[in-house]
PDB file of C-alpha atoms in Angstrom:
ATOM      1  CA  UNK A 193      90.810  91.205 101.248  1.00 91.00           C
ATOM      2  CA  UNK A 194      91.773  94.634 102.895  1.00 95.00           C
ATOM      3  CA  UNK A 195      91.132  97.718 100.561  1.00 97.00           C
ATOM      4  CA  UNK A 196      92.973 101.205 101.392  1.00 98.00           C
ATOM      5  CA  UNK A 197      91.701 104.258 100.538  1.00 98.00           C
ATOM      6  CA  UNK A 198      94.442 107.317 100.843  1.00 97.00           C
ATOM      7  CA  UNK A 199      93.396 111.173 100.941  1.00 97.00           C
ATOM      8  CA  UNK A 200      95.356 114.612 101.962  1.00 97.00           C
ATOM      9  CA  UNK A 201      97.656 115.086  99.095  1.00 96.00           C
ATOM     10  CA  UNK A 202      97.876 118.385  97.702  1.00 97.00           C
ATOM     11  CA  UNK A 203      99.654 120.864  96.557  1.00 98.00           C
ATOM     12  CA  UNK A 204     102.507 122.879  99.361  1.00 98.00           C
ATOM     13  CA  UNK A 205     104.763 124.996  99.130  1.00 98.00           C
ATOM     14  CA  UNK A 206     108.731 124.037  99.726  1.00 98.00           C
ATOM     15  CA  UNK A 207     108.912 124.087 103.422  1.00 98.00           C
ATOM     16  CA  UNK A 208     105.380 123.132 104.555  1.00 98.00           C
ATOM     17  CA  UNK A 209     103.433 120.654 105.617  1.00 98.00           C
ATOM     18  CA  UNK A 210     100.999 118.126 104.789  1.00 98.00           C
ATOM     19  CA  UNK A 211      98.869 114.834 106.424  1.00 98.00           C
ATOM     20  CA  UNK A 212      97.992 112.325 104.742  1.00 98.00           C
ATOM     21  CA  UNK A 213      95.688 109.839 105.952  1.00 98.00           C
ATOM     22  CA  UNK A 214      94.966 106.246 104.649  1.00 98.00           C
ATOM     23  CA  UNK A 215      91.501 104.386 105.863  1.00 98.00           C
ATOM     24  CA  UNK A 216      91.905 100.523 105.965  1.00 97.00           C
ATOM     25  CA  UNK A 217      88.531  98.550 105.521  1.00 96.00           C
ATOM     26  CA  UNK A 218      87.739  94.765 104.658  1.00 96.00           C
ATOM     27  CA  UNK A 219      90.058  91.991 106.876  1.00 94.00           C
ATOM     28  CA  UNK A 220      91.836  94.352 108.696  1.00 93.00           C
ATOM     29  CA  UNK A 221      92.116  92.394 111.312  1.00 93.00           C
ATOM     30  CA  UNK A 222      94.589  90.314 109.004  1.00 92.00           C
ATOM     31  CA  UNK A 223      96.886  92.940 108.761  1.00 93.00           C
ATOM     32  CA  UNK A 224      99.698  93.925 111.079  1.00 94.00           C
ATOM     33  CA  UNK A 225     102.542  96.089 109.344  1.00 96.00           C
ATOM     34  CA  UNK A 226     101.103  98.888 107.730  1.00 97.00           C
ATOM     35  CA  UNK A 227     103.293 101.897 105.626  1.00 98.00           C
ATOM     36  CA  UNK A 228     103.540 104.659 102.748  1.00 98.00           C
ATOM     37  CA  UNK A 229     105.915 104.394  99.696  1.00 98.00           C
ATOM     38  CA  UNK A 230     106.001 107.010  97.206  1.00 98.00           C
ATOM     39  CA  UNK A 231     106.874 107.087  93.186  1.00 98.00           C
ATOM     40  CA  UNK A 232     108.166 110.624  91.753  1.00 97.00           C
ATOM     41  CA  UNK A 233     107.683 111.239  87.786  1.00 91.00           C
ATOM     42  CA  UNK A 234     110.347 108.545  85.761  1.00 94.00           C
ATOM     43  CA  UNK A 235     110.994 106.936  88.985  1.00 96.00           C
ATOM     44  CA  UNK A 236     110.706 103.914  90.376  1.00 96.00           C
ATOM     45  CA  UNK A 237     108.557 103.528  93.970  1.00 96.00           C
ATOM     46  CA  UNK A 238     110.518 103.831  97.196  1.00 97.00           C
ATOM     47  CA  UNK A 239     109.915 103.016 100.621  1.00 97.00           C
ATOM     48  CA  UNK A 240     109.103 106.200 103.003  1.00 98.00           C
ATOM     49  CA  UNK A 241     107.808 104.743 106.293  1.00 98.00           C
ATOM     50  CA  UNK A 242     106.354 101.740 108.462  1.00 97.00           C
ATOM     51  CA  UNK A 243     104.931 101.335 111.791  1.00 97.00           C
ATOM     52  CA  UNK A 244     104.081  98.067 113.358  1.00 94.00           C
ATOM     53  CA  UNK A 245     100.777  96.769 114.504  1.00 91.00           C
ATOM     54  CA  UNK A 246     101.309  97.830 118.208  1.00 91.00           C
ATOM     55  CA  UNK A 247     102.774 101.148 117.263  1.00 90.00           C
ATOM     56  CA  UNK A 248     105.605 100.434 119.210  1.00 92.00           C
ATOM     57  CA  UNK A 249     107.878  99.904 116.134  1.00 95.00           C
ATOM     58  CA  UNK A 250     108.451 102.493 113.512  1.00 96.00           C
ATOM     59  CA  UNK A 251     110.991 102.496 109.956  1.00 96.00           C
ATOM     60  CA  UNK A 252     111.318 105.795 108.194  1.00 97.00           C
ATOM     61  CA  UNK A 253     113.674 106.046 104.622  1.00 97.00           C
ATOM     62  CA  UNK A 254     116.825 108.001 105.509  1.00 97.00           C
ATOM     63  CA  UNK A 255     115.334 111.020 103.008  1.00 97.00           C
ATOM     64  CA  UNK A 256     112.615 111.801 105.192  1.00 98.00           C
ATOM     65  CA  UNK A 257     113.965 111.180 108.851  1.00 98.00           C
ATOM     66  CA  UNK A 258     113.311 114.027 110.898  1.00 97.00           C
ATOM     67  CA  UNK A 259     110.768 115.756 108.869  1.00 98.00           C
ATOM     68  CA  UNK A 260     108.011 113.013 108.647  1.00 98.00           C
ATOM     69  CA  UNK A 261     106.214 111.025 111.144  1.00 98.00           C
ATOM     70  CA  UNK A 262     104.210 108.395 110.616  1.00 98.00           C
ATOM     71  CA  UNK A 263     101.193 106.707 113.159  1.00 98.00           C
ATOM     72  CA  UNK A 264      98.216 104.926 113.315  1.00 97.00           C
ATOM     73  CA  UNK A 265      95.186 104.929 114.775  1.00 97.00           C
ATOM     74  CA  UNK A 266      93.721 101.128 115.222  1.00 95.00           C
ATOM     75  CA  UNK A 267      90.359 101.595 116.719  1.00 96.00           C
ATOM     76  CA  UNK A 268      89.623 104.006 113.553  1.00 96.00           C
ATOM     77  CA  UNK A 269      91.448 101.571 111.160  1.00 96.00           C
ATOM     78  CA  UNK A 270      93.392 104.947 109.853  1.00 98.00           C
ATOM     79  CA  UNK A 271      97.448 105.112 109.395  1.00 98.00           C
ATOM     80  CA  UNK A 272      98.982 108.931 108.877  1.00 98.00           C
ATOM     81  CA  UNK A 273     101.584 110.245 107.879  1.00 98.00           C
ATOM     82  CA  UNK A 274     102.848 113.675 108.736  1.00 98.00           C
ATOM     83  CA  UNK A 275     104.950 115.495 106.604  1.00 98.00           C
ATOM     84  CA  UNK A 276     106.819 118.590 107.386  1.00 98.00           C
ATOM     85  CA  UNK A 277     109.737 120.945 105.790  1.00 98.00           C
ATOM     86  CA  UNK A 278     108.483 119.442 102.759  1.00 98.00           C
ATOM     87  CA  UNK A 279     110.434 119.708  99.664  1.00 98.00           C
ATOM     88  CA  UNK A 280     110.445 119.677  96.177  1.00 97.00           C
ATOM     89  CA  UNK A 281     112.250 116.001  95.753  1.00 96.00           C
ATOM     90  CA  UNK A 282     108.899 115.218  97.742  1.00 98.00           C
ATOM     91  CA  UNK A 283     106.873 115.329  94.723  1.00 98.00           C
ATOM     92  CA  UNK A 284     105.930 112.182  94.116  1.00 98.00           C
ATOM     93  CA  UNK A 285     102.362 110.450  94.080  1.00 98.00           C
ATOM     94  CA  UNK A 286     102.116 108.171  97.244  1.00 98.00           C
ATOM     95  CA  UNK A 287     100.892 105.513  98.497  1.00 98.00           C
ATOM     96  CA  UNK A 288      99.417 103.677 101.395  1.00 98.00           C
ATOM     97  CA  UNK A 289     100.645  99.548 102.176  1.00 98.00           C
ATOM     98  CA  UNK A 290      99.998  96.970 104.390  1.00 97.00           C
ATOM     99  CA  UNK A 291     101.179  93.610 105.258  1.00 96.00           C
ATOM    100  CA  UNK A 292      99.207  90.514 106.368  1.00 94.00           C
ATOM    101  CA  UNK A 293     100.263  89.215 109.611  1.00 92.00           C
ATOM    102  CA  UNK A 294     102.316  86.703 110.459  1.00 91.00           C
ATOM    103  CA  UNK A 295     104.191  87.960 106.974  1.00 90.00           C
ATOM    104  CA  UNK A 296     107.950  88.684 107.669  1.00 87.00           C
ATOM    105  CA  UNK A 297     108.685  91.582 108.945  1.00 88.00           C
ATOM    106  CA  UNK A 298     110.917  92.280 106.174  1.00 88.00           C
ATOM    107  CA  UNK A 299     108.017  92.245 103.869  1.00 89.00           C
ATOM    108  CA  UNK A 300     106.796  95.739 104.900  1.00 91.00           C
ATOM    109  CA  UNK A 301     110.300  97.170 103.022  1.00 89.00           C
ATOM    110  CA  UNK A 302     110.095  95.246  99.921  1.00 88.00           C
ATOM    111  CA  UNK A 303     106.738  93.521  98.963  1.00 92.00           C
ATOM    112  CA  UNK A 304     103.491  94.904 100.941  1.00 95.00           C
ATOM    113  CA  UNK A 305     100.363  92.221  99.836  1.00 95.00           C
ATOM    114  CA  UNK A 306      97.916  95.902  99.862  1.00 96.00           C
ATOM    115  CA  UNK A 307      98.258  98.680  97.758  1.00 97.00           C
ATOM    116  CA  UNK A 308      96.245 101.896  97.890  1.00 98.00           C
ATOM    117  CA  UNK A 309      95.321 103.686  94.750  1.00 97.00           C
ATOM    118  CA  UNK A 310      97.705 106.710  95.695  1.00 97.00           C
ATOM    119  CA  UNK A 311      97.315 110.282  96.965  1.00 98.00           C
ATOM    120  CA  UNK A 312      99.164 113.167  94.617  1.00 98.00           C
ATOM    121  CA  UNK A 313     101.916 115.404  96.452  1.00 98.00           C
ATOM    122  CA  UNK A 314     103.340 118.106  94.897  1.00 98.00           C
ATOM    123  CA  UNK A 315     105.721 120.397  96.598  1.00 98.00           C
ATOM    124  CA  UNK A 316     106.518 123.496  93.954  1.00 96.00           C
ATOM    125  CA  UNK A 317     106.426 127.426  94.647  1.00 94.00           C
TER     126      UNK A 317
END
């Protein structure tokens, strides 16, 4: 089993920035893919971003190209995700995901096997 453990949310102002950080700890050596979705109030979750095992390969939704970046550092088991020019449609509560390797890649977009408990983001004046 792999447990993650999310932190960093907060509340911003519209137009600033935020980090979010996600430790990974049990079998992480069975994991490869590794991401953040998000879920606003009444909505249902939605992807936000993926990097690959390697770092090499990164997926971001088209809503937060641009403005968010997301990496990972393996020798600390941590993923990130940086978040700037935030904005108010960033509200949401989100959450950190991970796929066991040798899953499809696909996986990573539609059905992570790890869930974090989520990390609240509010963007509001």
């Amino acid at each position: 089993q792999v447990q993650l453990v999310e932190s960093g949310g907060g509340l911003v102002q519209p137009g600033g920035s935020l980090r979010l950080s996600c430790v990974a700890s049990g079998r992480t050596d069975n994991i490869y893919w590794m991401g953040w979705y998000r879920q606003a109030p009444g909505k249902a979750r939605e992807f936000v971003a993926a990097i690959s095992g390697s770092t090499i390969s990164t997926n971001y939704a088209d809503s937060v190209k641009g403005r968010f970046a997301i990496s990972r550092d393996n020798a600390k088991n941590t993923l990130y995700l940086q978040m700037n020019t935030l904005k108010p449609e960033d509200t949401a509560v989100y959450f950190c995901v991970a796929v066991r390797r040798f899953r499809p890649t696909e996986r990573i977009l539609t059905e992570p096997d790890y869930w974090g408990q989520g990390t609240q983001v509010t963007v509001s004046t």
